[in-house]
Tab-separated table of N, CA, C and O in Angstrom:
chain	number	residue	atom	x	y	z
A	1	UNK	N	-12.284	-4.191	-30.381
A	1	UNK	CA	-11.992	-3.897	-28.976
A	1	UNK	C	-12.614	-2.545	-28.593
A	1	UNK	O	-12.866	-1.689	-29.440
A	2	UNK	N	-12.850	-2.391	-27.288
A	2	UNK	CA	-13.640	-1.186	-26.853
A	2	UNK	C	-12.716	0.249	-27.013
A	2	UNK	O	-11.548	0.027	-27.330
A	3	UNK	N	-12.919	1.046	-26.915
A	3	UNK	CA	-12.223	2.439	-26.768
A	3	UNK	C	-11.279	2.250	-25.433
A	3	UNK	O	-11.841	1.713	-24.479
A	4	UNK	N	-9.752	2.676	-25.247
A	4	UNK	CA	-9.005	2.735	-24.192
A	4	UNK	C	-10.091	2.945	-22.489
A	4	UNK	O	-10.031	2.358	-21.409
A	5	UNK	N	-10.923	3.987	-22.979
A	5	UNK	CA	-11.408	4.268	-21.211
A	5	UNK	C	-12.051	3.403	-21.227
A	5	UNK	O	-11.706	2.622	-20.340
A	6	UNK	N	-13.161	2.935	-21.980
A	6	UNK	CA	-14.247	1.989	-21.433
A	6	UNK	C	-13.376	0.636	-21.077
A	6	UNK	O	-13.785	-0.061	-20.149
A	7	UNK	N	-12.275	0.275	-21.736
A	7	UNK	CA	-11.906	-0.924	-21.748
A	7	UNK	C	-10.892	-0.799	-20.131
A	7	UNK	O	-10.430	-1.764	-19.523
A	8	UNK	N	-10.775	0.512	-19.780
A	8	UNK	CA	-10.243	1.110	-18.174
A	8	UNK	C	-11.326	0.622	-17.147
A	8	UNK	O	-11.066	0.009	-16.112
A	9	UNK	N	-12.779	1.039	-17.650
A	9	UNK	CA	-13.677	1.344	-16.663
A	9	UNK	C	-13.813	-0.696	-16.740
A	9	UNK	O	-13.906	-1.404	-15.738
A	10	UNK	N	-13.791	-1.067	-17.791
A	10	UNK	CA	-14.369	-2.726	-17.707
A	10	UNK	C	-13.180	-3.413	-16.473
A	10	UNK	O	-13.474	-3.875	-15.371
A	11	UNK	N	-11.720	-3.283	-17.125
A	11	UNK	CA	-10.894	-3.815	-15.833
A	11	UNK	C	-10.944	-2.835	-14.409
A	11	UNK	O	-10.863	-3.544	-13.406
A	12	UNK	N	-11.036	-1.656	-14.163
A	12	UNK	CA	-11.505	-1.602	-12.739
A	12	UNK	C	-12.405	-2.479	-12.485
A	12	UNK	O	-12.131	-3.490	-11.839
A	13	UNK	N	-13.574	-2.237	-12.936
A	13	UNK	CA	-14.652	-2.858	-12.821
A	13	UNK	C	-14.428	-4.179	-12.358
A	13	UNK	O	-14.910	-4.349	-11.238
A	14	UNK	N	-13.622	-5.597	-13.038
A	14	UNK	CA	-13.652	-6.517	-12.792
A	14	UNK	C	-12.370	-6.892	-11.588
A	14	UNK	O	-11.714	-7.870	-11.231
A	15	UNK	N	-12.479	-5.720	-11.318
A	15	UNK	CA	-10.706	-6.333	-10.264
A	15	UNK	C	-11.419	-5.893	-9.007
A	15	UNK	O	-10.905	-6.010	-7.894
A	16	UNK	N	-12.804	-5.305	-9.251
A	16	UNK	CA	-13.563	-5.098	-7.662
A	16	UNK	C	-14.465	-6.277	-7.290
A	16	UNK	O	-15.129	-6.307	-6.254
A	17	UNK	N	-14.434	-7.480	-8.434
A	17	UNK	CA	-15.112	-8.584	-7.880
A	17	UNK	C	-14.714	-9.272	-6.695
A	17	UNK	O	-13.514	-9.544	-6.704
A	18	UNK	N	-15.251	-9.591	-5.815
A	18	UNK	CA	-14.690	-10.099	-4.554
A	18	UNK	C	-14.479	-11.607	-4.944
A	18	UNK	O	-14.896	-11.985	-6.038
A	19	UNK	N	-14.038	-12.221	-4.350
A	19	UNK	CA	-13.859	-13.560	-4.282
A	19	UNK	C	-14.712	-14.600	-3.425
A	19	UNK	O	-14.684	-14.698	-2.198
A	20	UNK	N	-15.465	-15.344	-4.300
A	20	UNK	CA	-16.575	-16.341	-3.817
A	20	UNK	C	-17.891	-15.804	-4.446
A	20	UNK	O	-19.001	-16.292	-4.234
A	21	UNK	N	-17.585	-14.566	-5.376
A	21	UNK	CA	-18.622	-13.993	-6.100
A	21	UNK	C	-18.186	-13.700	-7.384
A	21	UNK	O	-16.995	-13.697	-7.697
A	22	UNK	N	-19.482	-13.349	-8.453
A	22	UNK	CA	-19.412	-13.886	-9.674
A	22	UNK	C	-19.992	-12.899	-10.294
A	22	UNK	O	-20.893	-12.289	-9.718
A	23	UNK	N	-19.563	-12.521	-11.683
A	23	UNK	CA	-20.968	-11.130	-12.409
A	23	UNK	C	-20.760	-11.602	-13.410
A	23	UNK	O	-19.922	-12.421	-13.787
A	24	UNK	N	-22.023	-10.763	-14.175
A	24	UNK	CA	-21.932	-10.980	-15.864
A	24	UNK	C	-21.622	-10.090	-16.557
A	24	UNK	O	-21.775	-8.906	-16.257
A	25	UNK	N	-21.011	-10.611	-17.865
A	25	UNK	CA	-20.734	-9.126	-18.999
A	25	UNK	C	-21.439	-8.374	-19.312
A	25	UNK	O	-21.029	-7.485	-20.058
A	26	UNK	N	-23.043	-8.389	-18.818
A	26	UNK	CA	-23.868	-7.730	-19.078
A	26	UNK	C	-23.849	-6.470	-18.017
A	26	UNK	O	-23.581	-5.281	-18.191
A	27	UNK	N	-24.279	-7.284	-16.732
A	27	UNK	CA	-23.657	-6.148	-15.437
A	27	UNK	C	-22.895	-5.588	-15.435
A	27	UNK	O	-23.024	-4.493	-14.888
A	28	UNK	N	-21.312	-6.018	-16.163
A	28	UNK	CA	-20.251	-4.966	-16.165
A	28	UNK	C	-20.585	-4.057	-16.917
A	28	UNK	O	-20.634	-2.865	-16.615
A	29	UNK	N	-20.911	-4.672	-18.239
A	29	UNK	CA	-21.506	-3.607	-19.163
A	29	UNK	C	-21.933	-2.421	-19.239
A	29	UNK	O	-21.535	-1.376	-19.754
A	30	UNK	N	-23.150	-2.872	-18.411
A	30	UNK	CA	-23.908	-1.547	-17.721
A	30	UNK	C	-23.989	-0.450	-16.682
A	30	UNK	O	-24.831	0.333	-16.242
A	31	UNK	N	-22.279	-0.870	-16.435
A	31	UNK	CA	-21.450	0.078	-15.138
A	31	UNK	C	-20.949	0.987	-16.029
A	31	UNK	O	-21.143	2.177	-15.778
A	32	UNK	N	-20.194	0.605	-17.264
A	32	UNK	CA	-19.687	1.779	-18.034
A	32	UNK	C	-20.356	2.649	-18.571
A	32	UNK	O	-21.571	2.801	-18.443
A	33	UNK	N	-19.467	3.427	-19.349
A	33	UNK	CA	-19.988	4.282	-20.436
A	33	UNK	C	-19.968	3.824	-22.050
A	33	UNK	O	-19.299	4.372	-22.926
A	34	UNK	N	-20.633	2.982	-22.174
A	34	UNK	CA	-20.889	2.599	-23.349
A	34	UNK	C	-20.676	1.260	-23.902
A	34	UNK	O	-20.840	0.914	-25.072
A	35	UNK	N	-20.288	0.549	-22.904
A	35	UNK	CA	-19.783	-0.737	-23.511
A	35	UNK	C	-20.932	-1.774	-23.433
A	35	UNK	O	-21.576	-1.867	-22.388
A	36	UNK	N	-21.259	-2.687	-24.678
A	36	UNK	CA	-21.701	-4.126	-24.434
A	36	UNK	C	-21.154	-5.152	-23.905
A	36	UNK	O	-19.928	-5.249	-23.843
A	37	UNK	N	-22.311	-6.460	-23.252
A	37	UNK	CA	-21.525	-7.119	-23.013
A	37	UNK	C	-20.932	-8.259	-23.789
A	37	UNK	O	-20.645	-9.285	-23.172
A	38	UNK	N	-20.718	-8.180	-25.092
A	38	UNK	CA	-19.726	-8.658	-26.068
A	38	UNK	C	-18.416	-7.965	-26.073
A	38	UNK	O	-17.311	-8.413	-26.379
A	39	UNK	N	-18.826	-6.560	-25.600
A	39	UNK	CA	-17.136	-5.883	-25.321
A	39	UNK	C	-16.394	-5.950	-23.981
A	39	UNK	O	-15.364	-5.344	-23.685
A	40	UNK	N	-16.975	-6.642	-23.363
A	40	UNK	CA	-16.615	-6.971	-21.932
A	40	UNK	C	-16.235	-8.598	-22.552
A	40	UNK	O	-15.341	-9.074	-21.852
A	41	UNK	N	-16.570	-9.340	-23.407
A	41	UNK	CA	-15.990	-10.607	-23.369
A	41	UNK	C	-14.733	-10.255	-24.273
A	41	UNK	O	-13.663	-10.821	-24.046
A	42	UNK	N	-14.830	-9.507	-25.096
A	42	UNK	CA	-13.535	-9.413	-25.601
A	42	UNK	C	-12.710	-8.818	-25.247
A	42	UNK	O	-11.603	-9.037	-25.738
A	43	UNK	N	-12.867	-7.769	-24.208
A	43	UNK	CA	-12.276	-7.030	-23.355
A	43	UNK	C	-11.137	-8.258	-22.147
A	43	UNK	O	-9.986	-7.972	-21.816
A	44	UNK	N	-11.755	-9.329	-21.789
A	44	UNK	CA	-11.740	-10.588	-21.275
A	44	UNK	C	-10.899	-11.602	-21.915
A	44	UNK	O	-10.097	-12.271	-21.263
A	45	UNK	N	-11.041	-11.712	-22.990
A	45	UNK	CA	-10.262	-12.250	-23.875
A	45	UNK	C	-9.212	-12.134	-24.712
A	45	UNK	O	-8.640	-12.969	-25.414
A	46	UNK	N	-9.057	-11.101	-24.558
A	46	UNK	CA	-7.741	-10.315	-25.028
A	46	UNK	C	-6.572	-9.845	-23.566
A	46	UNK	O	-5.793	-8.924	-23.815
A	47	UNK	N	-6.524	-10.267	-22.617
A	47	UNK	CA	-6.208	-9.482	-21.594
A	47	UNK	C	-4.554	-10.087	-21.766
A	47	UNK	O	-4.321	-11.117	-22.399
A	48	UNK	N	-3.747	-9.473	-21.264
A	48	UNK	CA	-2.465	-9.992	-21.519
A	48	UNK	C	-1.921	-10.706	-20.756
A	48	UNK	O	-2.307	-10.350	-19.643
A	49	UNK	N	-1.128	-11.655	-20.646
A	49	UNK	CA	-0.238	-12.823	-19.927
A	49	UNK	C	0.281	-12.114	-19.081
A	49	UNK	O	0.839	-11.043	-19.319
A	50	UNK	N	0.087	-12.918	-17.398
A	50	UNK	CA	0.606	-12.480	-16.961
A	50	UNK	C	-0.517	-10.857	-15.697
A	50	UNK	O	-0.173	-10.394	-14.610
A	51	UNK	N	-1.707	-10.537	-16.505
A	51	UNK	CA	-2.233	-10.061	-15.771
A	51	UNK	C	-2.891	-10.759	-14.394
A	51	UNK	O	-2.943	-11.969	-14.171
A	52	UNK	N	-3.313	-9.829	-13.650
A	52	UNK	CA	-3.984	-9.791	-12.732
A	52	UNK	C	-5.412	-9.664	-11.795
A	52	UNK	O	-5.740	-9.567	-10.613
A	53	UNK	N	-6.083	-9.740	-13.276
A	53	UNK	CA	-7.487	-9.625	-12.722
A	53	UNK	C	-8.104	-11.031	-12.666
A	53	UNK	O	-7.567	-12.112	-12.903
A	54	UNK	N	-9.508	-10.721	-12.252
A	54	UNK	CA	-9.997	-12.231	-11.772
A	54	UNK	C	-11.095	-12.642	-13.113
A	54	UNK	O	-12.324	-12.706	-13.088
A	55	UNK	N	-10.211	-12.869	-14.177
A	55	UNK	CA	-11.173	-12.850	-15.080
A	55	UNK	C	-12.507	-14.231	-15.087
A	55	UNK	O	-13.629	-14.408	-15.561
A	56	UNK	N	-11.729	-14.803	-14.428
A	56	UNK	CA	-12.772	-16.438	-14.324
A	56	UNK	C	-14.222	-15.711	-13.297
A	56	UNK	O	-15.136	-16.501	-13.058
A	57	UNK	N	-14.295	-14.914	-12.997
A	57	UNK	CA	-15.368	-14.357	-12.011
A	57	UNK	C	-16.659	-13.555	-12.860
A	57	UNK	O	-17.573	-12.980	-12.269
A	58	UNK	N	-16.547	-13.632	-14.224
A	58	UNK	CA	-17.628	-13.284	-15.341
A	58	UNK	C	-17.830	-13.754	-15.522
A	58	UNK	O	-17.045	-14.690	-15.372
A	59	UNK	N	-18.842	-14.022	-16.009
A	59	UNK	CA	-19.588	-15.642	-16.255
A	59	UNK	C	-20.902	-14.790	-17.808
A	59	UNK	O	-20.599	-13.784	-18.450
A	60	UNK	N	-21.985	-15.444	-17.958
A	60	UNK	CA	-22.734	-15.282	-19.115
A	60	UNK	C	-23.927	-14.737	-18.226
A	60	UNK	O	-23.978	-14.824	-16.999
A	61	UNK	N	-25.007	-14.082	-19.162
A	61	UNK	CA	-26.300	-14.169	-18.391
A	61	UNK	C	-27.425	-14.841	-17.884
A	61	UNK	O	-28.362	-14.461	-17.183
A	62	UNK	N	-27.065	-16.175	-18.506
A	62	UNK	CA	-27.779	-17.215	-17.711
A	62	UNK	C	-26.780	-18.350	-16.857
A	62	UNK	O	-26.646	-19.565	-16.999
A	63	UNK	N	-26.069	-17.241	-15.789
A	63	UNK	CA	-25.414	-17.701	-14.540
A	63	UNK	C	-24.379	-18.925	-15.128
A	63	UNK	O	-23.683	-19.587	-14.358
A	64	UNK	N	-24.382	-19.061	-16.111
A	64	UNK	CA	-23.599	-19.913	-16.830
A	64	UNK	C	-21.734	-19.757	-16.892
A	64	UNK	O	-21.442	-18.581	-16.671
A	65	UNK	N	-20.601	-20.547	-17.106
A	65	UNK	CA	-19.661	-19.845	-17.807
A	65	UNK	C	-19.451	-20.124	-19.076
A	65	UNK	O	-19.870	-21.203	-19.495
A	66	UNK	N	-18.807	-19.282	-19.909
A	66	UNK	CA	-19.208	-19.424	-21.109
A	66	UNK	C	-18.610	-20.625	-21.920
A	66	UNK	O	-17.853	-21.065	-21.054
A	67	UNK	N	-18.442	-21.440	-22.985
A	67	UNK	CA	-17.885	-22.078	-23.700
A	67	UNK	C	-17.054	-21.355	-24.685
A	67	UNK	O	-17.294	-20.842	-25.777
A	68	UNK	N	-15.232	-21.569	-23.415
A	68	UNK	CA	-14.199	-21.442	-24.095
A	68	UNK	C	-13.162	-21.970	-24.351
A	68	UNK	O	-13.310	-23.192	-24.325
A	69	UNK	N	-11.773	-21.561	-24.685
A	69	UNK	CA	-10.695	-22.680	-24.704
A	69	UNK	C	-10.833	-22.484	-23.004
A	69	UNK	O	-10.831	-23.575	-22.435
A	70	UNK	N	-10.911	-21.721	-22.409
A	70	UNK	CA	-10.105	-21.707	-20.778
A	70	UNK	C	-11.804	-21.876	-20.189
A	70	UNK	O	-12.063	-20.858	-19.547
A	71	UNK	N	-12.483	-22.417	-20.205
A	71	UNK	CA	-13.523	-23.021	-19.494
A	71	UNK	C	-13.524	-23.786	-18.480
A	71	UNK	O	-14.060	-23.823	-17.372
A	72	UNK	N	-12.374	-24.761	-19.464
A	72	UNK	CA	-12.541	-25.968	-17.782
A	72	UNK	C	-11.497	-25.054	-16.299
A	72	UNK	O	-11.689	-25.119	-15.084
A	73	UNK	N	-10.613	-24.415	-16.949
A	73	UNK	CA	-9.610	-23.705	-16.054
A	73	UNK	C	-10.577	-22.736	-14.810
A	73	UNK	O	-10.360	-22.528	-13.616
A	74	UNK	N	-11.682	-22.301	-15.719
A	74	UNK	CA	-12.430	-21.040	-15.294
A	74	UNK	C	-13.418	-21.804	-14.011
A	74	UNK	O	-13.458	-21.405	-12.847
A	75	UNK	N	-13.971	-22.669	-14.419
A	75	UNK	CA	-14.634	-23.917	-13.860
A	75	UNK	C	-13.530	-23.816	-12.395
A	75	UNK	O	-13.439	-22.976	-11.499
A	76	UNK	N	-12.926	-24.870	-12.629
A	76	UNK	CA	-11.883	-24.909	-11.574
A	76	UNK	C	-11.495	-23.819	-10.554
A	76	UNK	O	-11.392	-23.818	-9.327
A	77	UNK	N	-11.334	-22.967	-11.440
A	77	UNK	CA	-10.518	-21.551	-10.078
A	77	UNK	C	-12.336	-20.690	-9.475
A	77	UNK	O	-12.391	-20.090	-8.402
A	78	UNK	N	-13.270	-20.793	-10.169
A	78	UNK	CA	-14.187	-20.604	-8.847
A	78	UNK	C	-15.043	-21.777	-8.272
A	78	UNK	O	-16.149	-21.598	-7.762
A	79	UNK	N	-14.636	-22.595	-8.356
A	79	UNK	CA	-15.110	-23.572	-7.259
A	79	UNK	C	-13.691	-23.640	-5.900
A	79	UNK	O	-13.657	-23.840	-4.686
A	80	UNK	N	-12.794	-23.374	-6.875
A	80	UNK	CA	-11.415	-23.104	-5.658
A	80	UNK	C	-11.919	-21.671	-4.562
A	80	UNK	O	-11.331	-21.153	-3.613
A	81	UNK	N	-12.875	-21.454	-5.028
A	81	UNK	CA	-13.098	-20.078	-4.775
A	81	UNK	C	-14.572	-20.265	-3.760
A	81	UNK	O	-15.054	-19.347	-3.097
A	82	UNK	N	-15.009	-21.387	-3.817
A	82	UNK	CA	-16.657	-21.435	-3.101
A	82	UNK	C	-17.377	-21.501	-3.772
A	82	UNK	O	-18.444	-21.913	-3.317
A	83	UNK	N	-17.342	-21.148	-5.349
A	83	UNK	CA	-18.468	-21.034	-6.186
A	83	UNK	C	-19.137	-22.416	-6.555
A	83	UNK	O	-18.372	-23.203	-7.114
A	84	UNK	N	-19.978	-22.697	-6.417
A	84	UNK	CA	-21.088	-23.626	-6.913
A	84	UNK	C	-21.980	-23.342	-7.932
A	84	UNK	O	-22.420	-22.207	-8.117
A	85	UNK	N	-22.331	-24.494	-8.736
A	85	UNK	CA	-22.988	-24.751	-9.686
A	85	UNK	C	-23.953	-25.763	-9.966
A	85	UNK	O	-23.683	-26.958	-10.078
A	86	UNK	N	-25.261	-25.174	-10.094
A	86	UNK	CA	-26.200	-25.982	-10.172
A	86	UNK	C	-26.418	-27.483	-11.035
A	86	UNK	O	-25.874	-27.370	-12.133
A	87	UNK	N	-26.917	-28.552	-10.895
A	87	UNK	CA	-26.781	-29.320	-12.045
A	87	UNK	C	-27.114	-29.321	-13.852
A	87	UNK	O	-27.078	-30.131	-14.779
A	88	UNK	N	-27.526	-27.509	-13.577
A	88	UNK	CA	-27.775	-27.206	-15.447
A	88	UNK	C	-26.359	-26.384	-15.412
A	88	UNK	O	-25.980	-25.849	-16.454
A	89	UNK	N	-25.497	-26.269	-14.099
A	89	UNK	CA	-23.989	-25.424	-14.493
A	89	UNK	C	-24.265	-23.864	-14.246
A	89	UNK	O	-23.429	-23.022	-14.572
A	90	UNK	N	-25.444	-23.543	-13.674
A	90	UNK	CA	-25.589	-22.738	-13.159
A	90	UNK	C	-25.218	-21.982	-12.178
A	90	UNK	O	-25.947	-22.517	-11.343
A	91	UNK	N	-24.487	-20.881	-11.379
A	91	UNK	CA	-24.193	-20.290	-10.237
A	91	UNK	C	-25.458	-19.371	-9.735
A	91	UNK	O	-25.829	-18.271	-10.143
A	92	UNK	N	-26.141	-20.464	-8.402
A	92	UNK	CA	-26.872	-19.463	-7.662
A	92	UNK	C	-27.451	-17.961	-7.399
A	92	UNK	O	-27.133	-17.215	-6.473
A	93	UNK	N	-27.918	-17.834	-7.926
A	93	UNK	CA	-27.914	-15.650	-8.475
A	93	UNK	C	-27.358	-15.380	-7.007
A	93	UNK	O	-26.579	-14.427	-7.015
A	94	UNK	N	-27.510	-15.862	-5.941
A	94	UNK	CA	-27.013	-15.293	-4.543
A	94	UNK	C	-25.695	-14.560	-4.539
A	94	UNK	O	-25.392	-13.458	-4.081
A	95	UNK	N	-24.942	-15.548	-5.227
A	95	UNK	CA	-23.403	-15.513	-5.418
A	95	UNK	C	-23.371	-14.305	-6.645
A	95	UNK	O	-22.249	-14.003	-7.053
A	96	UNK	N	-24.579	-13.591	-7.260
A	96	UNK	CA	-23.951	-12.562	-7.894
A	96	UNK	C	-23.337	-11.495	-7.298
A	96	UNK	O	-23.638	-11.554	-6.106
A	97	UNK	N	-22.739	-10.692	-7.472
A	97	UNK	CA	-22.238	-9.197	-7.414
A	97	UNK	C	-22.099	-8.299	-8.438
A	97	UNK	O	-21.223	-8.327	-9.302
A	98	UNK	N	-23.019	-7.472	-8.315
A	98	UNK	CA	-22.957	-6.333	-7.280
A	98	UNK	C	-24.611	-6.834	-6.830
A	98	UNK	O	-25.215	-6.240	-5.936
């Protein structure tokens, strides 16, 4: 797991995603101070029950979401959201943010 701040700066970071838009662990990544974006997925994956961020709104770097247990869930809550996906499962780079 990342160091306490970076793993601060990753959830600010992801609770400023707007809704109907989408980023990658790489982009978050590269907002902090030091983190990869493997520490942004585990940062993601570890988050506790019951939180509040929009974690389904990270996706991979090829606009993809990733293959997990909560995939199909993740799937679901941004298309609830506007998000679309190409027929390779892709999200439109339009729909990135920032």
């Amino acid at each position: 797991m990342p160091r306490a701040e970076v793993l601060e700066q990753i959830y600010t970071i992801v609770a400023q995603i707007p809704e109907g838009r989408v980023t990658t662990y790489g982009r978050i990544a590269n907002m902090t101070d030091g983190a990869t974006a493997r520490m942004v997925g585990s940062a993601m994956r570890h988050l506790p029950s019951g939180h509040a961020l929009p974690w389904h709104r990270v996706i991979n770097a090829s606009r993809r979401v990733t293959e997990h247990t909560g995939a199909v869930r993740q799937h679901e809550k941004l298309r609830a959201e506007g998000i679309v996906f190409d027929a390779r499962g892709r999200v439109p780079q339009d729909m990135l943010w920032p």
